[in-house]
Coordinates of C-alpha atoms in Angstrom, one line a residue:
Chain A
M1 CA -32.1 -71.9 173.1
I2 CA -31.4 -70.1 170.1
F3 CA -31.0 -71.2 166.2
S4 CA -27.5 -69.6 166.1
D5 CA -25.9 -71.9 168.6
L6 CA -23.7 -74.8 168.4
F7 CA -25.8 -77.0 170.6
F8 CA -29.0 -76.4 168.5
L9 CA -27.5 -76.7 165.4
Y10 CA -25.2 -79.8 166.0
L11 CA -27.2 -81.6 168.8
F12 CA -30.8 -80.6 169.4
L13 CA -31.8 -80.2 165.6
P14 CA -30.1 -83.4 164.2
L15 CA -31.7 -85.5 166.9
C16 CA -35.1 -83.7 166.5
L17 CA -34.6 -84.7 162.7
I18 CA -33.7 -88.4 163.6
C19 CA -36.6 -89.0 165.8
Y20 CA -39.0 -87.3 163.5
Y21 CA -37.9 -89.4 160.6
V22 CA -37.8 -92.6 162.5
T23 CA -41.6 -93.2 161.5
K24 CA -43.8 -92.0 158.9
N25 CA -46.7 -92.2 161.4
P26 CA -48.1 -88.4 161.4
R27 CA -49.1 -88.5 165.1
F28 CA -45.7 -90.0 166.2
R29 CA -44.0 -87.3 164.3
N30 CA -46.3 -84.4 165.7
A31 CA -45.6 -86.0 169.2
V32 CA -41.7 -85.6 168.7
L33 CA -42.1 -81.9 167.4
I34 CA -44.0 -81.2 170.6
V35 CA -41.8 -82.8 172.6
F36 CA -38.7 -81.0 171.3
S37 CA -40.5 -78.0 171.3
L38 CA -41.4 -77.8 174.9
I39 CA -37.7 -78.9 175.6
F40 CA -36.3 -76.0 173.3
Y41 CA -38.8 -73.6 175.1
A42 CA -37.9 -74.7 178.5
F43 CA -34.1 -74.4 178.0
G44 CA -34.5 -70.3 178.2
E45 CA -37.9 -70.3 180.3
P46 CA -38.8 -73.5 182.1
K47 CA -41.3 -71.7 184.6
W48 CA -43.2 -70.4 181.3
I49 CA -43.7 -73.6 180.0
L50 CA -46.9 -73.7 182.2
L51 CA -48.2 -70.4 180.6
L52 CA -47.5 -71.5 177.2
L53 CA -49.7 -74.5 177.9
F54 CA -52.2 -72.9 179.7
I55 CA -52.7 -70.7 176.6
S56 CA -53.1 -73.5 174.5
V57 CA -55.7 -75.2 176.5
N58 CA -57.7 -71.8 176.9
D59 CA -57.6 -71.1 173.2
F60 CA -58.6 -74.7 172.2
F61 CA -61.7 -75.0 174.6
L62 CA -62.7 -71.2 173.9
A63 CA -62.5 -71.8 170.0
K64 CA -64.7 -74.7 170.4
G65 CA -67.2 -72.7 172.4
I66 CA -67.0 -69.8 169.8
A67 CA -67.8 -72.1 167.0
K68 CA -70.6 -73.6 168.8
Y69 CA -72.1 -70.2 169.6
R70 CA -71.2 -68.5 166.5
G71 CA -73.2 -65.1 165.9
K72 CA -74.9 -65.7 169.4
T73 CA -74.2 -63.5 172.5
A74 CA -72.2 -66.5 174.3
G75 CA -69.9 -66.6 171.4
K76 CA -69.2 -63.0 171.6
V77 CA -68.8 -63.2 175.1
L78 CA -66.1 -66.3 174.9
L79 CA -64.2 -64.4 172.1
G80 CA -64.1 -61.2 174.3
A81 CA -62.9 -63.1 177.2
G82 CA -60.1 -65.0 175.2
L83 CA -59.1 -61.3 173.4
I84 CA -59.1 -59.8 176.9
F85 CA -57.0 -62.3 178.3
D86 CA -54.4 -62.6 175.8
I87 CA -54.3 -58.6 175.6
V88 CA -54.2 -58.0 179.4
L89 CA -51.5 -60.8 179.6
L90 CA -49.3 -59.2 176.9
L91 CA -49.6 -55.8 178.8
F92 CA -49.1 -57.1 181.9
F93 CA -45.6 -58.6 181.1
K94 CA -44.6 -55.9 178.7
F95 CA -45.3 -52.8 181.3
S96 CA -45.3 -54.4 184.7
G97 CA -41.5 -53.6 184.6
P98 CA -41.4 -49.9 183.9
I99 CA -44.7 -49.4 186.0
L100 CA -42.7 -51.2 189.0
G101 CA -40.0 -49.1 188.5
F102 CA -42.0 -46.0 188.7
T103 CA -44.0 -47.1 191.9
D104 CA -40.9 -47.8 193.4
K105 CA -39.3 -44.5 192.7
L106 CA -42.8 -43.2 194.1
F107 CA -42.8 -44.9 197.2
G108 CA -39.1 -45.3 197.8
A109 CA -39.4 -49.2 197.6
S110 CA -37.3 -52.0 195.7
T111 CA -39.5 -54.7 194.1
D112 CA -37.7 -57.6 192.6
A113 CA -38.7 -57.0 188.7
S114 CA -37.2 -60.1 187.5
N115 CA -40.4 -62.2 188.1
F116 CA -42.3 -59.7 185.8
L117 CA -39.8 -60.1 182.6
L118 CA -41.3 -60.9 179.4
P119 CA -41.6 -64.5 178.7
V120 CA -39.7 -65.1 175.5
G121 CA -41.8 -65.2 172.3
L122 CA -44.7 -64.1 174.3
S123 CA -45.9 -61.5 171.8
F124 CA -45.6 -63.8 168.8
F125 CA -47.7 -66.7 170.4
L126 CA -50.2 -64.5 172.0
F127 CA -51.0 -63.1 168.4
K128 CA -51.1 -66.6 167.0
S129 CA -53.8 -67.1 169.7
I130 CA -55.6 -63.9 168.8
S131 CA -55.6 -64.6 165.2
Y132 CA -56.9 -68.1 165.8
L133 CA -59.7 -66.8 168.1
L134 CA -60.7 -64.1 165.6
D135 CA -60.5 -66.7 162.5
V136 CA -62.6 -69.2 164.1
T137 CA -65.3 -66.3 165.1
W138 CA -65.2 -65.2 161.1
E139 CA -65.6 -68.8 160.0
K140 CA -62.2 -68.3 158.3
V141 CA -61.3 -71.7 159.9
E142 CA -63.1 -74.6 162.1
P143 CA -61.6 -75.0 165.3
E144 CA -59.0 -77.7 165.8
K145 CA -60.4 -81.0 166.8
N146 CA -57.4 -82.4 168.6
Y147 CA -55.5 -80.5 171.2
F148 CA -52.1 -81.7 170.6
R149 CA -52.3 -80.5 167.2
Y150 CA -53.3 -77.0 168.4
L151 CA -50.5 -77.5 171.0
L152 CA -48.0 -78.0 168.1
Y153 CA -49.2 -74.9 166.2
I154 CA -48.7 -72.7 169.3
S155 CA -45.3 -74.1 170.6
L156 CA -43.7 -75.2 167.4
F157 CA -39.9 -74.5 168.2
T158 CA -39.4 -73.2 164.7
Q159 CA -41.6 -70.4 165.3
V160 CA -42.1 -70.0 169.0
V161 CA -39.2 -67.4 169.9
A162 CA -39.5 -64.6 167.4
G163 CA -42.1 -65.7 164.8
P164 CA -43.1 -65.2 162.0
I165 CA -46.8 -65.2 163.3
V166 CA -47.9 -68.1 161.2
R167 CA -51.7 -68.4 160.8
Y168 CA -53.5 -71.5 161.9
A169 CA -55.4 -71.3 158.4
D170 CA -51.9 -71.4 156.5
V171 CA -50.6 -74.5 158.3
E172 CA -53.9 -76.3 159.1
T173 CA -53.6 -79.3 156.6
E174 CA -49.8 -79.7 157.5
L175 CA -50.8 -80.0 161.1
L176 CA -52.6 -83.0 160.1
D177 CA -49.8 -84.6 158.1
R178 CA -47.1 -83.5 155.8
S179 CA -44.1 -84.5 153.8
A180 CA -40.8 -83.0 152.9
T181 CA -39.6 -83.4 149.5
S182 CA -36.1 -83.4 148.4
E183 CA -36.6 -79.9 147.1
D184 CA -37.9 -79.0 150.6
L185 CA -34.9 -80.6 152.2
N186 CA -32.3 -78.9 149.6
Q187 CA -34.0 -75.6 150.1
G188 CA -34.4 -75.8 153.8
V189 CA -30.8 -76.2 154.3
N190 CA -30.0 -73.4 152.0
R191 CA -32.2 -71.0 154.0
I192 CA -30.6 -72.4 157.1
V193 CA -27.2 -71.5 156.1
A194 CA -28.2 -68.3 154.6
G195 CA -29.9 -67.4 157.9
L196 CA -27.2 -68.3 160.0
A197 CA -24.5 -66.5 157.9
K198 CA -26.5 -63.3 158.0
K199 CA -26.7 -63.6 161.8
V200 CA -23.3 -64.7 162.8
I201 CA -21.0 -63.1 160.2
I202 CA -23.0 -59.9 159.5
A203 CA -25.4 -59.2 162.3
D204 CA -23.1 -60.3 165.1
N205 CA -20.3 -57.9 163.8
L206 CA -22.3 -54.9 163.0
L207 CA -23.6 -54.8 166.3
P208 CA -20.2 -54.0 168.1
A209 CA -19.5 -51.8 165.4
A210 CA -22.5 -49.8 166.1
D211 CA -22.2 -49.7 169.8
D212 CA -18.6 -48.5 169.4
L213 CA -20.2 -45.4 167.7
L214 CA -23.6 -45.0 169.4
G215 CA -22.9 -46.4 173.0
E216 CA -21.0 -44.6 175.6
A217 CA -18.9 -42.8 173.1
L218 CA -22.1 -40.9 171.5
P219 CA -21.6 -37.8 173.4
D220 CA -17.9 -37.4 171.6
T221 CA -18.6 -39.0 168.1
A222 CA -18.2 -36.9 165.2
V223 CA -21.2 -36.2 162.5
V224 CA -19.6 -39.0 160.0
G225 CA -19.4 -41.6 163.0
V226 CA -23.1 -40.9 164.2
W227 CA -24.4 -41.5 160.6
L228 CA -22.2 -44.5 160.2
G229 CA -23.1 -45.9 163.7
V230 CA -26.8 -45.9 162.7
L231 CA -26.1 -47.2 159.4
F232 CA -24.3 -50.3 161.2
Y233 CA -27.1 -50.5 163.4
T234 CA -30.0 -50.4 160.8
L235 CA -28.1 -53.2 158.8
Y236 CA -27.9 -55.1 162.3
V237 CA -31.4 -55.1 162.8
F238 CA -32.2 -56.2 159.3
Y239 CA -29.7 -59.2 159.1
D240 CA -30.4 -60.3 162.7
F241 CA -34.2 -60.5 162.2
A242 CA -34.1 -61.7 158.5
G243 CA -31.3 -64.2 159.4
Y244 CA -33.7 -65.4 162.3
S245 CA -36.6 -65.7 159.7
D246 CA -34.6 -67.5 157.3
M247 CA -33.6 -70.0 159.7
A248 CA -37.2 -70.1 161.0
I249 CA -38.4 -70.8 157.5
G250 CA -35.7 -73.3 156.6
I251 CA -36.0 -75.3 159.8
S252 CA -39.9 -75.7 159.3
R253 CA -39.2 -76.9 155.7
L254 CA -37.2 -79.8 156.8
F255 CA -40.1 -81.0 158.7
G256 CA -42.6 -80.3 155.7
F257 CA -43.7 -76.9 156.9
H258 CA -44.3 -74.1 154.2
I259 CA -44.3 -71.0 156.0
K260 CA -44.8 -67.3 154.2
E261 CA -41.8 -65.1 153.8
N262 CA -41.3 -62.5 156.6
F263 CA -39.0 -60.5 154.7
N264 CA -38.7 -59.4 151.0
Y265 CA -35.7 -57.3 150.5
P266 CA -37.3 -54.5 152.3
F267 CA -34.5 -51.8 151.4
V268 CA -35.2 -52.0 147.7
C269 CA -38.5 -50.2 148.5
R270 CA -39.6 -46.6 147.0
T271 CA -41.9 -45.8 149.6
I272 CA -42.2 -46.2 153.3
A273 CA -45.6 -48.0 152.9
E274 CA -43.8 -50.5 150.4
F275 CA -41.1 -51.0 153.1
W276 CA -43.5 -52.2 155.5
Q277 CA -45.1 -54.5 153.1
R278 CA -41.6 -55.9 152.7
W279 CA -40.4 -55.9 156.4
H280 CA -41.8 -58.2 159.0
I281 CA -44.5 -59.1 156.7
S282 CA -46.2 -61.3 159.2
L283 CA -46.7 -58.5 161.9
G284 CA -47.6 -56.2 159.3
S285 CA -50.5 -58.6 157.9
F286 CA -51.7 -59.4 161.6
F287 CA -52.1 -55.5 162.2
R288 CA -53.8 -55.0 159.1
D289 CA -56.3 -58.1 159.2
Y290 CA -56.7 -57.6 162.9
L291 CA -56.7 -54.1 163.8
L292 CA -56.9 -51.7 160.9
Y293 CA -60.6 -52.5 160.2
V294 CA -61.7 -52.2 163.7
P295 CA -64.9 -50.2 164.1
I296 CA -64.0 -46.8 165.7
F297 CA -67.0 -44.9 166.5
G298 CA -69.3 -47.4 164.9
E299 CA -67.4 -48.0 161.7
P300 CA -63.6 -48.5 160.2
R301 CA -62.0 -45.2 159.8
K302 CA -59.0 -44.8 157.5
Y303 CA -56.9 -42.3 159.5
A304 CA -57.9 -43.3 162.8
G305 CA -57.2 -46.9 161.5
L306 CA -53.8 -46.0 160.3
F307 CA -52.7 -44.2 163.8
L308 CA -54.1 -47.1 165.7
V309 CA -52.1 -49.7 163.8
W310 CA -48.9 -47.7 164.0
F311 CA -49.3 -46.8 167.9
S312 CA -49.7 -50.4 168.4
T313 CA -46.9 -51.5 166.2
G314 CA -44.7 -49.0 168.2
L315 CA -46.1 -50.3 171.7
W316 CA -45.6 -54.2 170.5
H317 CA -42.0 -53.5 170.4
G318 CA -41.7 -52.1 173.9
S319 CA -42.6 -50.1 176.8
H320 CA -40.1 -47.2 176.4
W321 CA -41.4 -44.2 174.9
N322 CA -39.1 -44.3 171.8
Y323 CA -40.8 -47.2 170.5
I324 CA -44.0 -45.2 170.5
I325 CA -42.3 -42.3 168.8
W326 CA -40.9 -44.9 166.4
G327 CA -44.2 -46.5 165.5
L328 CA -45.9 -43.0 165.2
Y329 CA -43.0 -41.8 163.2
F330 CA -43.7 -44.2 160.3
G331 CA -47.5 -43.6 160.8
V332 CA -46.7 -40.1 159.8
F333 CA -44.8 -40.6 156.6
I334 CA -47.4 -43.3 155.7
L335 CA -49.9 -40.8 155.9
I336 CA -48.1 -38.3 154.1
E337 CA -47.7 -40.7 151.3
T338 CA -51.3 -41.4 151.3
L339 CA -52.3 -37.7 151.2
I340 CA -49.7 -37.4 148.2
G341 CA -51.2 -40.4 146.3
K342 CA -49.5 -43.1 144.5
K343 CA -50.0 -41.7 141.0
K344 CA -47.9 -38.4 141.8
L345 CA -45.4 -40.4 144.2
K346 CA -44.8 -42.6 140.8
K347 CA -43.9 -39.3 138.8
V348 CA -41.1 -38.4 141.5
P349 CA -37.8 -39.5 140.0
T350 CA -36.7 -42.9 141.5
W351 CA -33.3 -41.7 142.9
I352 CA -35.1 -39.1 145.0
M353 CA -37.8 -41.7 146.3
H354 CA -34.7 -43.9 147.1
I355 CA -32.8 -41.1 149.0
Y356 CA -36.1 -40.0 151.0
T357 CA -36.8 -43.7 151.9
K358 CA -33.3 -44.7 153.1
L359 CA -32.9 -41.4 155.1
V360 CA -36.4 -41.9 156.6
L361 CA -35.6 -45.4 157.3
I362 CA -32.0 -44.9 158.9
L363 CA -33.2 -42.1 161.2
G364 CA -36.3 -44.3 162.2
F365 CA -34.0 -47.1 163.4
G366 CA -31.7 -44.4 165.4
I367 CA -35.3 -43.7 167.4
F368 CA -35.7 -47.7 167.7
R369 CA -32.2 -47.9 169.0
F370 CA -32.4 -45.2 172.1
E371 CA -34.7 -46.2 174.8
K372 CA -33.5 -43.5 176.8
L373 CA -34.9 -40.0 175.4
S374 CA -31.9 -38.0 176.6
D375 CA -29.6 -40.6 174.4
L376 CA -32.1 -40.0 171.5
G377 CA -31.6 -36.3 171.9
L378 CA -27.9 -36.5 171.7
F379 CA -28.2 -38.7 168.7
F380 CA -30.2 -36.2 167.0
K381 CA -27.8 -33.5 167.8
G382 CA -25.0 -35.6 166.8
L383 CA -26.2 -36.3 163.5
V384 CA -25.9 -32.6 162.5
G385 CA -22.9 -31.8 164.5
L386 CA -24.7 -30.2 167.7
N387 CA -22.5 -31.9 170.1
G388 CA -19.7 -29.9 169.0
N389 CA -17.3 -33.0 167.8
G390 CA -16.9 -31.8 164.3
F391 CA -17.6 -33.4 160.9
I392 CA -15.0 -36.4 160.9
D393 CA -12.4 -37.5 163.3
E394 CA -10.0 -40.4 163.6
F395 CA -12.4 -42.5 165.6
A396 CA -15.1 -42.3 162.8
K397 CA -12.5 -42.8 160.2
S398 CA -10.9 -46.0 161.7
A399 CA -14.4 -47.4 162.3
F400 CA -15.3 -46.9 158.5
I401 CA -12.0 -48.5 157.5
Q402 CA -12.1 -51.6 159.9
N403 CA -15.6 -52.3 159.0
A404 CA -15.8 -51.4 155.2
V405 CA -15.9 -54.9 154.0
L406 CA -18.8 -55.7 156.4
L407 CA -20.6 -52.7 155.3
A408 CA -20.0 -53.2 151.7
L409 CA -21.5 -57.0 152.2
G410 CA -24.2 -55.8 154.3
I411 CA -25.1 -53.3 151.7
L412 CA -24.8 -55.8 148.7
F413 CA -27.1 -58.4 150.0
C414 CA -29.8 -56.0 150.6
F415 CA -30.4 -56.6 147.0
P416 CA -31.9 -59.6 145.6
I417 CA -28.4 -60.7 144.1
V418 CA -28.7 -64.1 145.2
P419 CA -32.0 -65.1 143.6
K420 CA -31.3 -63.3 140.3
L421 CA -27.9 -65.3 140.1
Q422 CA -29.9 -68.5 140.9
E423 CA -32.4 -67.7 138.3
K424 CA -29.6 -67.0 135.6
C425 CA -28.0 -70.3 136.5
M426 CA -30.9 -72.4 136.2
E427 CA -32.0 -70.8 132.8
N428 CA -28.5 -72.0 131.4
E429 CA -28.3 -75.8 131.1
K430 CA -24.3 -76.0 131.0
L431 CA -24.1 -73.8 134.3
R432 CA -27.2 -75.6 136.3
P433 CA -24.9 -78.7 137.3
V434 CA -22.2 -76.1 138.4
C435 CA -24.3 -74.0 140.3
G436 CA -25.7 -77.0 142.3
T437 CA -22.1 -77.8 143.2
L438 CA -21.3 -74.1 143.9
T439 CA -24.3 -74.0 146.1
I440 CA -23.1 -77.4 148.3
V441 CA -19.5 -75.8 148.3
L442 CA -20.7 -72.4 149.7
N443 CA -22.9 -73.7 152.1
A444 CA -20.1 -76.1 153.6
V445 CA -17.9 -73.1 153.8
L446 CA -20.3 -70.9 155.3
L447 CA -21.5 -73.4 157.9
I448 CA -17.8 -74.1 159.1
A449 CA -16.9 -70.2 158.8
C450 CA -20.0 -69.6 161.1
S451 CA -19.3 -72.6 163.3
I452 CA -15.8 -71.3 164.0
L453 CA -17.0 -67.7 164.7
L454 CA -19.7 -69.2 167.1
V455 CA -16.9 -71.3 169.1
N456 CA -15.0 -68.1 169.9
A457 CA -18.0 -65.9 170.2
S458 CA -20.3 -65.2 173.3
S459 CA -23.9 -65.9 172.9
H460 CA -25.6 -63.3 170.9
P461 CA -29.4 -63.8 171.0
F462 CA -31.9 -62.7 168.5
L463 CA -32.8 -59.2 168.6
Y464 CA -36.5 -59.9 168.1
A465 CA -36.6 -62.7 170.7
N466 CA -37.0 -59.5 173.3
Y467 CA -40.3 -58.7 171.8
Chain B
M1 CA -80.8 -58.0 144.3
T2 CA -79.4 -59.8 141.0
R3 CA -75.6 -60.3 140.6
T4 CA -75.9 -58.1 137.3
A5 CA -77.7 -55.4 139.2
V6 CA -74.9 -55.7 142.3
Y7 CA -72.3 -55.4 139.5
E8 CA -73.8 -52.3 137.6
K9 CA -73.9 -50.4 141.1
L10 CA -70.9 -52.0 142.5
N11 CA -68.8 -50.6 139.4
K12 CA -70.3 -46.9 139.9
V13 CA -68.9 -47.3 143.6
F14 CA -65.3 -48.4 142.4
R15 CA -65.3 -45.6 139.9
D16 CA -66.3 -42.9 142.2
V17 CA -63.6 -44.0 145.2
F18 CA -60.7 -44.5 142.8
D19 CA -61.7 -41.6 140.6
D20 CA -61.3 -43.8 137.5
D21 CA -64.2 -44.3 135.2
S22 CA -62.3 -46.9 133.3
I23 CA -62.5 -49.4 136.1
T24 CA -64.8 -52.4 135.6
V25 CA -64.5 -55.2 138.1
N26 CA -65.4 -58.7 137.9
D27 CA -65.4 -62.0 140.2
A28 CA -61.5 -62.4 139.8
T29 CA -60.8 -58.6 140.4
T30 CA -58.4 -58.3 143.4
A31 CA -56.5 -55.4 144.9
N32 CA -53.4 -56.1 142.9
D33 CA -55.4 -55.1 139.7
I34 CA -56.3 -51.7 140.8
E35 CA -53.4 -49.5 141.5
D36 CA -54.7 -47.3 144.3
W37 CA -56.5 -50.1 146.1
D38 CA -54.4 -50.8 149.2
S39 CA -55.1 -51.7 152.8
L40 CA -56.1 -48.1 153.6
E41 CA -58.2 -47.3 150.4
H42 CA -60.0 -50.5 151.3
I43 CA -61.5 -48.8 154.2
N44 CA -63.0 -45.9 152.0
L45 CA -64.2 -48.5 149.6
M46 CA -65.9 -50.7 152.0
T47 CA -67.6 -47.5 153.6
S48 CA -69.0 -46.5 150.2
V49 CA -70.1 -50.0 149.4
Q50 CA -71.9 -50.0 152.7
K51 CA -73.4 -46.9 152.1
A52 CA -74.7 -47.5 148.5
F53 CA -76.0 -50.9 149.4
K54 CA -77.5 -50.1 152.8
V55 CA -75.9 -53.2 154.3
K56 CA -73.6 -53.5 157.1
L57 CA -70.4 -55.7 156.7
T58 CA -68.6 -57.3 159.6
M59 CA -64.9 -56.7 160.3
G60 CA -64.4 -60.4 159.3
E61 CA -66.0 -59.7 156.3
I62 CA -64.1 -56.5 155.3
S63 CA -60.6 -58.0 156.2
G64 CA -61.4 -61.5 154.7
L65 CA -62.3 -60.6 151.1
K66 CA -60.1 -62.4 148.6
N67 CA -61.7 -61.0 145.5
V68 CA -64.6 -58.9 144.3
G69 CA -66.4 -62.1 143.8
E70 CA -66.6 -62.8 147.3
L71 CA -67.9 -59.2 148.1
V72 CA -70.7 -59.6 145.3
D73 CA -71.6 -63.1 146.8
I74 CA -72.5 -61.1 150.2
L75 CA -74.3 -58.1 148.6
E76 CA -76.3 -60.5 146.5
K77 CA -77.8 -62.2 149.6
R78 CA -78.2 -59.1 151.6
A79 CA -78.9 -56.1 149.5

C-alpha cells in the first residue's frame, strides 16, 4: 500500500484514526497501530511480514543480551551477530538478483529471480535495527522492555516503506505514550496535503516528461532535450521523495509522533556537502553516526571514512554500477570541497557556487537514473551533442512548452516560499485569520485536485520504496 | 586530571586542529560554534585529542558527543 492511493487516504487512514482515537489507553492505541501497520505492510508483501516480525524479535532479545553483557566479550559477540545478520540479509536481497542473472548467463540456466526481490522497505527497517543495536551497545538508550513497543517502532506504517530512518532514542518516550495537540493535527494535515500535492501534481507528471526525453528516444534527443529531461528527472526524484517524507511526517503527527525532518530545501545549497545535509537527512546522519567513525586500521580515518560512506551510500541505493559511481561521484566533490576549505569557498561569489552545485547535482541525478552503463554513456554524449542530434529540435521545444508550468512550479517550490509566507502572515495580526482560512481552502482544493488526478491515474509507487 | 587542566590542554588541541588561536571552548561549545568543525574534521579533532591526552575513545563516544562538556567529562576520568 502507498500513501498516494485513494484506498489509503479515504479508507485505511480514516479507519485507523477512528480505531486509534476510540480510546485513550496507550496500550490499546499501540495495539491499533501495530495491527494497522502489519495490514499496511501485508498489502504489498504478505510473505515478508514474517521477516519483519523475525527481525523485531531478533533485535528485541539481542538488545537485552547486549545490555546485560555490555563491555564484555559476550556483549560484543551478540552485537556482532546482530550486525552481521542485518548486513548479510540486506546484501542477500539487494544482490541476489544480479548474481543470479550472472550465474544464469554463465551456466545457461534460468532461475526464477522473483523469490529474491527486495522486500519493500527492508533497507529502511534494517537500518533502524542496526542503529538500535549500536545505540544500546553505546549506552545511548536502554533496551526496550516491552516487545510490542519495539515491534511498533520497527513496523509503524508511517515509516516502514521508505523511512525516514527514525532513531529509537528519538521516539522512545512517544512509544510509551503520546498525545496529538490541535496544532499537531493542523500541521499533520497540512504536511499530508503538501506531500500529496508534491507527489501527485508535480512528481507524477514530471516522470513521464523525463521518460519521453530520456527513455527510448534518448539516442535521438537533441542537446536541449537531454538537459531538460535530466532537469525534469532531478525535480521528479526530489518531489517524489520529499512528498513521501512530508506525508510520513504528517501522518505520524496525527498519531502524536514527532519525527525529524528528512529534507530541508536541499537545492538552496551553496556546496555539495551542504546539499547532503539537507537531502535525505536521516540516511546521511545514519552513515555519519554509524559508519564514518568506524576504525580503519585501528582508528577512524578522514578520507577513508569519507569514501566508505559514499561507496556505501551508492551501494545502498542499488546493485547496479551507476549507483556506486553516483555515490563516489558525490564523494569526490565533497573531498574537493574539503581540500579547498570552507573559508576559501565562502569567498567565492554566491552565483558561481549556485551554478557549480546545480550543475553537479543535475549531472549526478543523470548518473542515478541510468542503470545501464551504455545508456549512461549515451546520456553524457547527448549532453554535449555527441549523439549528432543538434542543439535543439521540435521535440525538445514541445517538451518545454508542454511542461513549462510544471517546471516553473517545480523550481519555485524548491525555495522556502511557503514557510516565508506563513511567517509573514503570522506576524501580521490582521492577516492571521485570513491566512488560516486560506490554508484550509488551499488544502481542500489541493486534496480534491489530487483525488481527481488519482482517480484517473494508474498507480505510481514512490521511487524510494524500491530501496 | 582536573577539569581546568583538561580545558587548558583541550583548547590548545582545538587551536591547532582548526588553525585558529582565538578559539576558547567551554562545556556548551558544539560543532555549530566553530565554522570548520564538521563531521569530517571531527575525525582529525578526535585523533588529536586521543594523542594529546593519551586516551582511546570508542566509536560510540566519538559519534555520540553532544558538546565539549561531554568530551571533557570523559577526559577528566581517563586522562
